[in-house]
């Protein structure tokens, strides 16, 4: 069993490592599948919601694609390494 807050600590180490070793990177982005996760780790790590999207089927019939894994909405989480913005914001992406 993992210790409490292991995921949050791992994200913190990653953020610090990227900030130290890759100073050109200013913004981290991650996507959450709402059918699988609640975003608790991102919230605990002070990430903000950058956008939410509804499912869009990319199957056009012109080429073979993998089976759809999830048709749930996705949330784009952002972490500003320069800490210029830290307030919660939501932007809906038009379909």
PDB file of C-alpha atoms in Angstrom:
ATOM      1  CA  UNK A   1       0.000   0.000   0.000  1.00  0.00           C
ATOM      2  CA  UNK A   2       1.255   3.484  -0.824  1.00  0.00           C
ATOM      3  CA  UNK A   3       1.723   6.141   1.806  1.00  0.00           C
ATOM      4  CA  UNK A   4      -0.834   8.931   2.046  1.00  0.00           C
ATOM      5  CA  UNK A   5      -0.219  11.824  -0.394  1.00  0.00           C
ATOM      6  CA  UNK A   6       2.222   9.777  -2.515  1.00  0.00           C
ATOM      7  CA  UNK A   7       0.741  11.011  -5.792  1.00  0.00           C
ATOM      8  CA  UNK A   8       0.768  14.660  -4.670  1.00  0.00           C
ATOM      9  CA  UNK A   9       4.386  14.326  -3.545  1.00  0.00           C
ATOM     10  CA  UNK A  10       5.330  12.746  -6.887  1.00  0.00           C
ATOM     11  CA  UNK A  11       3.731  15.623  -8.785  1.00  0.00           C
ATOM     12  CA  UNK A  12       5.570  18.106  -6.552  1.00  0.00           C
ATOM     13  CA  UNK A  13       8.942  16.417  -7.259  1.00  0.00           C
ATOM     14  CA  UNK A  14       8.157  16.434 -10.995  1.00  0.00           C
ATOM     15  CA  UNK A  15       7.246  20.132 -10.942  1.00  0.00           C
ATOM     16  CA  UNK A  16      10.434  21.032  -9.064  1.00  0.00           C
ATOM     17  CA  UNK A  17      12.599  18.913 -11.377  1.00  0.00           C
ATOM     18  CA  UNK A  18      11.114  20.429 -14.538  1.00  0.00           C
ATOM     19  CA  UNK A  19      11.433  23.947 -13.149  1.00  0.00           C
ATOM     20  CA  UNK A  20      15.082  23.358 -12.221  1.00  0.00           C
ATOM     21  CA  UNK A  21      16.268  21.373 -15.264  1.00  0.00           C
ATOM     22  CA  UNK A  22      14.030  22.765 -18.021  1.00  0.00           C
ATOM     23  CA  UNK A  23      13.713  26.509 -17.317  1.00  0.00           C
ATOM     24  CA  UNK A  24      12.172  27.193 -20.749  1.00  0.00           C
ATOM     25  CA  UNK A  25       9.034  25.279 -19.781  1.00  0.00           C
ATOM     26  CA  UNK A  26       6.576  27.663 -18.142  1.00  0.00           C
ATOM     27  CA  UNK A  27       3.282  25.730 -18.100  1.00  0.00           C
ATOM     28  CA  UNK A  28       2.460  22.082 -17.376  1.00  0.00           C
ATOM     29  CA  UNK A  29      -0.694  20.550 -18.835  1.00  0.00           C
ATOM     30  CA  UNK A  30      -2.488  17.322 -18.006  1.00  0.00           C
ATOM     31  CA  UNK A  31      -5.834  15.895 -19.114  1.00  0.00           C
ATOM     32  CA  UNK A  32      -8.300  14.112 -16.830  1.00  0.00           C
ATOM     33  CA  UNK A  33     -10.937  11.641 -17.988  1.00  0.00           C
ATOM     34  CA  UNK A  34     -13.949  12.457 -15.788  1.00  0.00           C
ATOM     35  CA  UNK A  35     -15.294   8.897 -16.014  1.00  0.00           C
ATOM     36  CA  UNK A  36     -12.202   7.576 -14.231  1.00  0.00           C
ATOM     37  CA  UNK A  37     -10.841  10.344 -11.975  1.00  0.00           C
ATOM     38  CA  UNK A  38     -12.172  13.220  -9.873  1.00  0.00           C
ATOM     39  CA  UNK A  39      -9.094  15.463 -10.161  1.00  0.00           C
ATOM     40  CA  UNK A  40      -8.352  15.263  -6.448  1.00  0.00           C
ATOM     41  CA  UNK A  41      -4.586  14.990  -6.970  1.00  0.00           C
ATOM     42  CA  UNK A  42      -4.499  18.063  -9.228  1.00  0.00           C
ATOM     43  CA  UNK A  43      -6.595  20.070  -6.769  1.00  0.00           C
ATOM     44  CA  UNK A  44      -4.314  19.039  -3.899  1.00  0.00           C
ATOM     45  CA  UNK A  45      -1.284  20.082  -5.981  1.00  0.00           C
ATOM     46  CA  UNK A  46      -2.706  23.569  -6.712  1.00  0.00           C
ATOM     47  CA  UNK A  47      -3.327  22.997 -10.418  1.00  0.00           C
ATOM     48  CA  UNK A  48      -6.133  24.997 -12.016  1.00  0.00           C
ATOM     49  CA  UNK A  49      -8.745  23.967 -14.549  1.00  0.00           C
ATOM     50  CA  UNK A  50      -7.809  25.477 -17.892  1.00  0.00           C
ATOM     51  CA  UNK A  51     -10.678  24.055 -19.943  1.00  0.00           C
ATOM     52  CA  UNK A  52     -13.371  21.419 -20.128  1.00  0.00           C
ATOM     53  CA  UNK A  53     -14.399  19.596 -23.263  1.00  0.00           C
ATOM     54  CA  UNK A  54     -17.239  17.340 -24.299  1.00  0.00           C
ATOM     55  CA  UNK A  55     -16.615  14.098 -26.166  1.00  0.00           C
ATOM     56  CA  UNK A  56     -16.026  14.402 -29.909  1.00  0.00           C
ATOM     57  CA  UNK A  57     -15.951  11.278 -32.048  1.00  0.00           C
ATOM     58  CA  UNK A  58     -13.054  11.531 -34.495  1.00  0.00           C
ATOM     59  CA  UNK A  59     -14.107   8.489 -36.494  1.00  0.00           C
ATOM     60  CA  UNK A  60     -14.765   9.738 -39.980  1.00  0.00           C
ATOM     61  CA  UNK A  61     -14.717   6.413 -41.762  1.00  0.00           C
ATOM     62  CA  UNK A  62     -11.736   7.496 -43.890  1.00  0.00           C
ATOM     63  CA  UNK A  63      -9.186   5.642 -41.799  1.00  0.00           C
ATOM     64  CA  UNK A  64      -9.115   2.940 -39.182  1.00  0.00           C
ATOM     65  CA  UNK A  65      -8.957   4.154 -35.566  1.00  0.00           C
ATOM     66  CA  UNK A  66      -8.748   2.384 -32.230  1.00  0.00           C
ATOM     67  CA  UNK A  67     -11.924   1.706 -30.300  1.00  0.00           C
ATOM     68  CA  UNK A  68     -13.236   4.613 -28.211  1.00  0.00           C
ATOM     69  CA  UNK A  69     -11.983   4.233 -24.649  1.00  0.00           C
ATOM     70  CA  UNK A  70     -14.252   6.812 -23.049  1.00  0.00           C
ATOM     71  CA  UNK A  71     -16.884   9.257 -24.238  1.00  0.00           C
ATOM     72  CA  UNK A  72     -16.839  11.206 -20.958  1.00  0.00           C
ATOM     73  CA  UNK A  73     -15.932  14.907 -20.776  1.00  0.00           C
ATOM     74  CA  UNK A  74     -12.254  15.734 -20.265  1.00  0.00           C
ATOM     75  CA  UNK A  75     -10.738  18.387 -18.019  1.00  0.00           C
ATOM     76  CA  UNK A  76      -7.515  20.177 -18.921  1.00  0.00           C
ATOM     77  CA  UNK A  77      -5.480  20.924 -15.793  1.00  0.00           C
ATOM     78  CA  UNK A  78      -2.718  23.549 -15.852  1.00  0.00           C
ATOM     79  CA  UNK A  79       0.143  24.366 -13.503  1.00  0.00           C
ATOM     80  CA  UNK A  80       1.994  27.638 -14.045  1.00  0.00           C
ATOM     81  CA  UNK A  81       5.624  27.119 -13.046  1.00  0.00           C
ATOM     82  CA  UNK A  82       6.122  30.880 -12.795  1.00  0.00           C
ATOM     83  CA  UNK A  83       3.102  31.153 -10.467  1.00  0.00           C
ATOM     84  CA  UNK A  84       1.741  34.138 -12.365  1.00  0.00           C
ATOM     85  CA  UNK A  85      -1.827  32.903 -12.009  1.00  0.00           C
ATOM     86  CA  UNK A  86      -3.270  30.743  -9.319  1.00  0.00           C
ATOM     87  CA  UNK A  87      -6.980  31.447  -9.293  1.00  0.00           C
ATOM     88  CA  UNK A  88      -9.531  28.926 -10.491  1.00  0.00           C
ATOM     89  CA  UNK A  89     -10.764  29.489 -14.016  1.00  0.00           C
ATOM     90  CA  UNK A  90     -12.825  27.470 -16.430  1.00  0.00           C
ATOM     91  CA  UNK A  91     -13.006  27.892 -20.171  1.00  0.00           C
ATOM     92  CA  UNK A  92     -15.445  25.844 -22.217  1.00  0.00           C
ATOM     93  CA  UNK A  93     -14.115  24.759 -25.596  1.00  0.00           C
ATOM     94  CA  UNK A  94     -16.829  25.018 -28.271  1.00  0.00           C
ATOM     95  CA  UNK A  95     -17.868  21.842 -30.036  1.00  0.00           C
TER      96      UNK A  95
END
